[in-house]
Coordinates of C-alpha atoms and ligand atoms in Angstrom, one line a residue:
M126 CA -3.1 7.5 -31.8
L127 CA -4.6 6.4 -28.3
E128 CA -5.4 8.4 -24.9
L129 CA -4.6 6.9 -22.4
E130 CA -8.0 5.7 -20.4
E131 CA -8.3 4.3 -23.0
A132 CA -5.2 2.1 -22.8
L133 CA -6.2 1.5 -19.6
S134 CA -9.3 -0.2 -19.7
R135 CA -8.6 -2.0 -22.4
I136 CA -6.3 -3.9 -20.7
L137 CA -8.0 -3.9 -17.2
A138 CA -10.7 -5.3 -19.4
A139 CA -7.8 -7.6 -20.8
L140 CA -7.4 -9.3 -16.7
P141 CA -8.8 -12.2 -15.7
A142 CA -10.2 -12.5 -11.7
P143 CA -7.8 -13.2 -9.2
T144 CA -6.6 -16.6 -7.6
T145 CA -6.6 -17.0 -4.2
E146 CA -5.4 -18.7 -1.4
S147 CA -4.6 -18.4 2.4
V148 CA -2.1 -16.8 3.8
P149 CA -0.6 -17.1 7.2
L150 CA -1.3 -13.1 9.3
T151 CA 2.8 -12.7 9.6
E152 CA 2.6 -12.3 5.3
A153 CA -0.2 -10.5 5.3
S154 CA 1.4 -7.1 4.4
G155 CA 0.4 -5.6 1.1
R156 CA -2.2 -8.7 -0.3
F157 CA -5.3 -7.7 -1.5
L158 CA -7.9 -9.3 0.8
A159 CA -10.3 -11.8 -1.9
G160 CA -13.0 -12.8 0.3
R161 CA -14.8 -11.0 2.9
V162 CA -13.5 -10.5 6.9
T163 CA -16.0 -10.6 10.0
A164 CA -15.3 -10.4 13.1
S165 CA -16.1 -13.1 15.3
I166 CA -15.6 -11.8 18.5
D167 CA -16.6 -8.4 20.0
L168 CA -13.7 -5.6 20.1
P169 CA -13.1 -4.9 23.5
A170 CA -13.8 -8.7 24.3
F171 CA -15.6 -7.7 27.5
N172 CA -15.6 -4.9 29.5
N173 CA -12.0 -4.0 31.0
S174 CA -9.8 -0.7 33.0
A175 CA -8.5 1.5 31.3
V176 CA -6.7 2.8 33.1
D177 CA -4.4 1.9 36.1
G178 CA -6.8 2.3 39.2
Y179 CA -9.3 1.6 41.6
A180 CA -12.7 0.0 40.5
V181 CA -15.7 1.8 41.8
R182 CA -19.2 2.3 42.1
A183 CA -19.3 5.1 40.8
A184 CA -22.2 6.3 43.8
D185 CA -19.8 5.8 46.4
V186 CA -17.4 8.5 44.8
V187 CA -20.4 11.3 44.0
A188 CA -18.6 13.4 46.7
A189 CA -15.0 12.4 46.4
R190 CA -12.9 15.9 45.9
A191 CA -9.3 16.2 46.7
D192 CA -9.5 18.5 50.4
A193 CA -12.9 15.8 50.7
P194 CA -11.5 12.3 49.7
V195 CA -13.8 9.6 50.4
G196 CA -12.5 6.1 52.0
L197 CA -12.8 3.4 50.4
R198 CA -12.1 -0.8 51.9
L199 CA -9.4 -2.4 49.3
Q200 CA -11.4 -5.7 48.6
G201 CA -9.0 -7.2 46.7
R202 CA -7.1 -6.9 43.0
A203 CA -6.9 -7.9 39.2
I204 CA -4.8 -7.4 36.7
A205 CA -4.5 -8.0 32.9
G206 CA -5.4 -11.0 31.6
R207 CA -7.4 -12.3 35.0
V208 CA -10.5 -12.5 36.3
F209 CA -11.5 -10.6 39.7
A210 CA -14.3 -13.5 40.8
E211 CA -16.2 -11.4 43.2
E212 CA -19.3 -8.7 43.3
L213 CA -17.8 -5.1 44.4
R214 CA -18.8 -4.8 47.3
R215 CA -20.4 -1.2 48.5
G216 CA -18.2 0.9 50.5
A217 CA -15.0 -1.4 48.8
T218 CA -12.6 -0.6 45.2
V219 CA -10.5 -3.2 44.0
R220 CA -7.1 -2.4 42.3
L221 CA -7.6 -2.7 38.6
F222 CA -3.7 -2.2 36.2
T223 CA -4.6 -1.6 32.6
G224 CA -6.5 -3.8 30.4
A225 CA -7.9 -5.7 33.4
P226 CA -12.1 -7.0 33.4
M227 CA -14.5 -5.0 35.2
P228 CA -15.2 -5.9 38.9
R229 CA -18.7 -7.4 38.9
G230 CA -21.4 -4.6 40.5
A231 CA -18.4 -1.6 39.1
D232 CA -19.3 1.1 37.2
A233 CA -16.0 3.3 36.8
V234 CA -12.6 3.1 37.2
V235 CA -10.3 6.5 39.7
M236 CA -7.1 7.0 38.4
Q237 CA -4.2 6.1 39.7
E238 CA -3.5 10.1 40.3
D239 CA -6.2 10.9 41.6
T240 CA -5.8 8.2 44.6
R241 CA -4.1 8.6 48.3
R242 CA -3.0 5.2 50.4
G243 CA -5.9 6.1 53.6
P244 CA -5.2 6.0 57.0
T245 CA -7.8 2.8 58.3
E246 CA -8.3 -0.3 56.6
A247 CA -11.9 0.4 56.7
Q248 CA -10.4 4.0 54.7
E249 CA -7.3 1.8 53.0
I250 CA -7.9 4.0 49.9
L251 CA -8.6 7.4 49.7
I252 CA -10.7 8.8 46.3
L253 CA -9.6 12.8 45.7
D254 CA -12.0 13.1 42.7
S255 CA -15.5 11.2 41.8
V256 CA -16.6 9.2 38.1
T257 CA -19.5 9.6 36.7
A258 CA -20.4 5.6 35.5
G259 CA -18.7 4.2 32.6
E260 CA -15.5 7.2 33.3
N261 CA -12.0 5.3 32.4
V262 CA -14.1 1.9 30.9
R263 CA -12.9 0.3 27.9
R264 CA -16.9 -1.2 27.1
Q265 CA -17.2 -4.7 25.2
G266 CA -18.3 -3.9 22.0
D267 CA -17.4 -0.5 21.6
D268 CA -14.1 -0.8 19.1
V269 CA -16.0 -3.5 16.7
Q270 CA -19.2 -6.2 17.6
R271 CA -19.6 -9.2 16.3
G272 CA -20.7 -10.0 12.9
A273 CA -19.2 -5.9 11.5
V274 CA -17.3 -6.2 8.4
L275 CA -14.0 -6.1 9.2
G276 CA -12.4 -5.9 5.6
E277 CA -14.1 -6.3 2.2
P278 CA -12.1 -7.8 -1.7
G279 CA -10.4 -5.9 -3.2
Q280 CA -8.7 -4.0 0.0
R281 CA -4.8 -3.3 0.1
L282 CA -3.7 -5.0 2.9
R283 CA -2.1 -2.6 5.2
V284 CA -1.1 -2.0 9.1
G285 CA -3.7 -0.3 10.8
R286 CA -6.2 -3.4 9.6
L287 CA -3.5 -5.7 9.7
S288 CA -4.3 -4.8 13.1
L289 CA -7.6 -5.0 14.0
L290 CA -7.6 -8.7 12.1
A291 CA -4.9 -10.0 14.8
A292 CA -7.0 -8.2 18.2
S293 CA -9.9 -10.2 16.0
G294 CA -7.8 -13.5 16.4
L295 CA -7.3 -14.0 12.6
S296 CA -4.6 -16.0 11.9
A297 CA -5.0 -16.2 8.3
L298 CA -7.1 -15.8 5.8
T299 CA -7.7 -15.4 1.6
V300 CA -6.1 -13.5 -0.7
A301 CA -4.9 -12.6 -4.4
R302 CA -2.4 -14.9 -5.4
R303 CA 0.9 -12.8 -6.1
P304 CA 2.2 -12.0 -10.0
R305 CA 4.9 -13.7 -11.0
V306 CA 7.4 -10.9 -13.1
A307 CA 9.6 -11.8 -15.4
L308 CA 11.3 -8.3 -16.5
L309 CA 12.7 -8.6 -19.3
A310 CA 15.5 -5.3 -20.6
T311 CA 16.5 -6.2 -24.6
G312 CA 19.6 -4.0 -26.9
S313 CA 22.4 -4.8 -28.0
E314 CA 24.2 -2.6 -26.5
L315 CA 22.9 -3.2 -22.9
K316 CA 25.8 -4.2 -20.4
E317 CA 25.5 -6.1 -17.4
P318 CA 26.8 -3.2 -14.4
G319 CA 30.5 -4.4 -13.2
V320 CA 31.7 -5.1 -16.5
P321 CA 33.8 -2.5 -18.9
L322 CA 32.1 -0.5 -21.5
R323 CA 33.5 -0.2 -24.8
L324 CA 32.3 2.3 -27.0
G325 CA 28.8 2.1 -28.1
E326 CA 27.7 0.3 -24.9
I327 CA 25.5 1.2 -22.5
Y328 CA 24.6 -0.5 -18.4
E329 CA 21.2 -1.3 -18.4
S330 CA 19.4 -0.1 -15.7
N331 CA 15.1 -0.5 -16.6
R332 CA 14.6 -3.7 -14.7
I333 CA 16.6 -2.7 -11.1
G334 CA 13.8 0.0 -10.9
L335 CA 11.2 -2.1 -12.8
A336 CA 11.5 -4.9 -10.2
A337 CA 10.6 -2.3 -7.9
L338 CA 7.8 -1.3 -8.8
V339 CA 6.8 -4.7 -9.3
A340 CA 7.6 -5.3 -5.8
Q341 CA 5.5 -2.2 -5.3
A342 CA 2.7 -3.6 -6.0
G343 CA 2.2 -6.6 -4.5
G344 CA 4.6 -8.3 -7.5
T345 CA 7.3 -11.1 -7.6
P346 CA 9.6 -9.8 -10.2
E347 CA 11.6 -12.1 -11.6
I348 CA 15.0 -9.9 -13.5
L349 CA 15.8 -11.9 -16.7
P350 CA 19.3 -11.4 -18.9
I351 CA 19.8 -8.9 -20.8
V352 CA 18.3 -10.1 -24.3
P353 CA 20.5 -8.8 -27.3
D354 CA 18.6 -7.6 -30.3
D355 CA 18.1 -11.0 -32.4
P356 CA 14.6 -12.9 -33.3
A357 CA 15.9 -16.1 -31.6
A358 CA 17.6 -14.9 -29.2
T359 CA 14.1 -12.9 -28.4
R360 CA 11.9 -15.9 -29.5
A361 CA 13.8 -18.1 -26.5
A362 CA 13.9 -15.4 -23.2
L363 CA 9.5 -14.8 -24.3
A364 CA 9.2 -18.5 -24.5
Q365 CA 11.0 -18.5 -21.3
A366 CA 9.9 -15.6 -19.1
F367 CA 6.4 -16.9 -20.2
G368 CA 7.2 -19.9 -18.9
A369 CA 8.2 -19.1 -15.2
S370 CA 5.5 -16.5 -14.9
D371 CA 2.1 -14.8 -15.3
M372 CA 3.5 -11.9 -17.3
V373 CA 5.8 -10.5 -18.2
V374 CA 6.9 -7.0 -18.7
T375 CA 10.4 -6.0 -21.4
S376 CA 12.1 -2.1 -22.2
G377 CA 13.3 -1.4 -25.8
G378 CA 12.4 -3.1 -29.1
V379 CA 8.9 -2.4 -29.3
S380 CA 8.9 0.7 -32.0
V381 CA 8.9 0.1 -35.0
G382 CA 12.9 0.5 -36.0
E383 CA 14.0 -2.6 -37.7
M384 CA 16.0 -3.7 -34.6
D385 CA 12.8 -4.0 -32.9
F386 CA 12.1 -7.4 -32.8
V387 CA 9.6 -8.5 -29.1
K388 CA 6.3 -8.3 -31.2
S389 CA 6.6 -10.4 -33.6
A390 CA 9.5 -12.8 -31.6
F391 CA 5.8 -12.7 -29.3
E392 CA 3.9 -13.0 -32.3
Q393 CA 5.4 -16.2 -33.2
L394 CA 4.8 -17.7 -28.9
G395 CA 1.1 -18.1 -30.2
G396 CA 0.5 -14.7 -28.3
E397 CA -2.9 -12.1 -30.0
L398 CA -1.0 -8.8 -30.1
D399 CA -2.4 -4.2 -29.6
F400 CA -0.2 -2.5 -30.1
W401 CA -0.1 1.4 -29.2
K402 CA 0.8 4.7 -29.9
V403 CA -0.7 5.9 -26.4
A404 CA -0.3 10.3 -26.5
I405 CA 1.5 10.7 -23.6
K406 CA 5.1 11.2 -23.2
P407 CA 7.1 10.5 -21.6
G408 CA 5.9 7.2 -23.3
R409 CA 4.8 6.6 -26.3
P410 CA 5.0 2.8 -28.2
F411 CA 3.6 0.3 -26.0
V412 CA 2.8 -3.8 -26.8
F413 CA 0.2 -5.1 -24.5
G414 CA -0.4 -9.4 -25.3
R415 CA -2.2 -12.6 -24.4
L416 CA -0.6 -15.5 -24.6
G417 CA -3.4 -17.7 -23.0
R418 CA -4.0 -16.8 -19.0
K419 CA -0.4 -15.1 -19.0
F420 CA 0.1 -11.0 -20.2
L421 CA 3.1 -8.7 -21.5
F422 CA 3.5 -5.6 -21.3
G423 CA 6.4 -4.4 -23.9
L424 CA 8.0 -0.5 -22.9
P425 CA 9.3 1.4 -25.0
G426 CA 13.4 0.9 -23.9
N427 CA 13.7 4.4 -22.6
P428 CA 14.7 5.1 -19.2
V429 CA 12.1 7.2 -17.9
S430 CA 9.7 6.2 -20.5
A431 CA 9.5 2.7 -18.8
L432 CA 9.5 3.5 -15.6
V433 CA 6.6 6.4 -16.4
T434 CA 4.7 3.3 -19.3
F435 CA 4.7 0.8 -15.9
A436 CA 2.9 3.5 -13.9
L437 CA 0.6 4.5 -15.6
L438 CA 0.1 1.1 -17.5
V439 CA 1.9 -1.5 -15.9
R440 CA 0.9 -0.8 -12.5
P441 CA -2.5 -0.6 -12.5
A442 CA -3.2 -4.3 -14.9
L443 CA -0.9 -6.3 -11.6
L444 CA -2.9 -4.3 -8.9
R445 CA -6.3 -6.1 -10.8
W446 CA -4.5 -8.8 -11.7
Q447 CA -5.2 -9.6 -7.4
G448 CA -8.6 -7.3 -7.5
A449 CA -7.3 -4.0 -6.1
S450 CA -10.4 -2.1 -6.8
E451 CA -8.7 1.2 -5.3
V452 CA -6.1 1.7 -9.3
A453 CA -4.8 5.2 -9.8
L454 CA -1.4 5.9 -8.6
P455 CA -0.9 7.3 -4.7
A456 CA -1.2 12.0 -5.8
Y457 CA -1.0 15.1 -3.5
R458 CA -1.4 18.7 -4.1
G459 CA 0.9 21.0 -4.0
V460 CA 1.5 24.7 -5.2
L461 CA 3.6 24.9 -8.1
G462 CA 6.9 27.3 -7.2
E463 CA 7.6 28.0 -10.5
A464 CA 6.0 28.1 -13.6
L465 CA 5.2 24.7 -15.9
A466 CA 5.1 24.3 -19.6
N467 CA 4.0 21.4 -22.0
P468 CA 4.3 23.1 -25.7
G469 CA 4.1 20.0 -27.5
P470 CA 0.7 18.2 -28.6
R471 CA 1.3 15.5 -26.1
R472 CA 0.1 15.2 -22.8
H473 CA 3.0 15.7 -21.0
F474 CA 4.2 13.9 -17.2
L475 CA 7.0 16.3 -16.0
R476 CA 9.3 15.5 -13.2
V477 CA 9.0 17.2 -10.3
R478 CA 9.7 17.7 -7.0
T479 CA 8.9 19.6 -4.0
D480 CA 9.7 21.6 -1.2
G481 CA 9.5 21.3 2.2
A482 CA 7.1 24.4 2.5
G483 CA 4.9 22.1 -0.1
G484 CA 6.0 24.0 -2.9
V485 CA 6.2 22.3 -6.7
Y486 CA 9.7 22.8 -9.0
S487 CA 10.5 21.1 -12.2
A488 CA 13.1 18.4 -10.7
G489 CA 15.4 19.6 -14.0
A490 CA 15.6 18.4 -17.3
Q491 CA 12.4 16.5 -19.0
A492 CA 14.1 14.6 -22.4
S493 CA 12.9 10.9 -21.9
H494 CA 16.7 9.0 -21.0
V495 CA 17.3 12.3 -18.2
L496 CA 17.7 10.2 -14.6
S497 CA 18.8 12.7 -13.0
S498 CA 16.0 14.6 -12.7
L499 CA 14.7 11.3 -11.7
A500 CA 16.6 11.0 -9.3
Q501 CA 15.7 14.0 -8.2
A502 CA 12.2 13.9 -8.1
S503 CA 9.9 13.0 -5.6
G504 CA 7.0 12.5 -8.5
W505 CA 4.8 14.2 -11.8
V506 CA 2.3 16.7 -12.9
D507 CA 0.6 15.9 -16.1
V508 CA 0.5 18.3 -17.5
P509 CA -1.6 18.9 -21.1
P510 CA -0.4 19.4 -24.8
Q511 CA 0.0 23.3 -24.8
T512 CA -0.1 24.1 -21.2
A513 CA 1.7 26.5 -19.0
L514 CA 0.5 26.5 -16.0
A515 CA 1.6 29.5 -13.9
A516 CA 3.6 30.0 -10.8
G517 CA 1.0 29.7 -8.0
T518 CA -1.5 26.9 -9.0
T519 CA -2.3 23.3 -7.2
V520 CA -1.2 20.7 -9.1
K521 CA -1.6 17.6 -7.8
V522 CA 1.7 15.7 -7.8
W523 CA 1.4 11.7 -9.1
C524 CA 4.4 9.6 -6.4
W525 CA 5.1 6.3 -8.6
D526 CA 6.6 4.5 -5.6
Ligands
AMP259 P1 14.8 1.4 -27.5 O1 13.5 1.1 -26.6 O2 15.2 -0.1 -28.0 O3 14.6 1.9 -28.9 O4 15.6 2.1 -27.1 C1 15.3 3.4 -26.0 C2 16.7 4.0 -26.2 O5 17.0 3.6 -24.1 C3 17.6 4.1 -27.4 O6 19.0 4.8 -26.1 C4 19.0 2.6 -25.4 O7 20.4 2.4 -25.1 C5 17.9 3.3 -24.3 N1 17.4 1.6 -23.6 C6 16.4 0.0 -23.9 N2 16.8 -0.9 -23.0 C7 17.6 -0.1 -21.6 C8 17.7 -0.6 -21.4 N3 17.2 -1.8 -20.3 N4 18.6 0.0 -19.6 C9 18.8 1.6 -20.7 N5 18.4 2.0 -21.1 C10 17.9 1.7 -22.6
MG260 MG1 16.5 -1.0 -28.7

């Protein structure tokens, strides 16, 4: 039996470097940068006001207080997007709005709240508080300097970085292409939702969750029809699936039963196969195969096993295929509100839920066909073989979606 880490490193080592494409920034969310991005402008690009107020020479208003205001003559005004062309005169002020460029000669901005209208033209604006040079001024380049690195290859484009790239004037980015991932479910007992079931039949429930996980990992899922347990049907379905995708994910039919046709069908198509029993629960039988530059991931059929093996072994592969630098599942820490035990010989990924106070509890029954506990769960705890974790233990909860 193979350790999980060993299985994962074999998979990651087999993946090719990402292929890239250019996409508009509006379509880049969730994509992986394929090259380094640098700033072609400073941010801010010019000194500008951080507030609505009055541009001053700080030296003119050093004595200003609420009970001893300093009067300044109003020289003009500058809204955001407009440059005030003149130099600020001594003893004068320019009305500014947030984001407006600083007039030449001004070195600070007095907030509007610290000013009042004055009685005469020469005293038109009364300044009620002093400012230091630079106060309420957003300086050119204080956020990003021209030439600075804005993004590195392998980084996933989340909202924060996208906003930075937009502010820096980028309109298109080179990113990894999304893998097209075909999803096949095998099993003669499986039926599409909506049709009545006869005794012995069940509704197919793996493709929907797997499609969601593929999309979360940046792939484009394609749900293909259910495949009956039949060698020719399995071969035909695999051939069709590989035709239009970069990877194929199957569920079911990969154990050692005489109704398990995925492995043999794949080999008949010319695929090179690795079949492992991975030492995890739920999970265990797992197929990894290569067909030219395309890949097969054969997951066990039990719904919880399929999702767990996907999250542990296929998700990282999808991410790495896109050049992702980080492929680990996200996790958070919590404290066990009750004991969790794994008396068995394989490490067990126990479904858990977290209450509002951060307490971690079993999400219910842990057998690999039990979906009600999956629905309750916010993640799982990786419990080593023959291990009991007492209430109060700090644990890592791994999130699969
Ligand atoms: P298998 O891996 O094909 O031996 O299937 C193991 C168990 O999972 C059996 O009880 C199957 O009926 C069930 N199963 C397999 N595939 C699916 C699926 N796509 N949706 C729901 N249950 C499945
Ligand atoms: Mg089956």
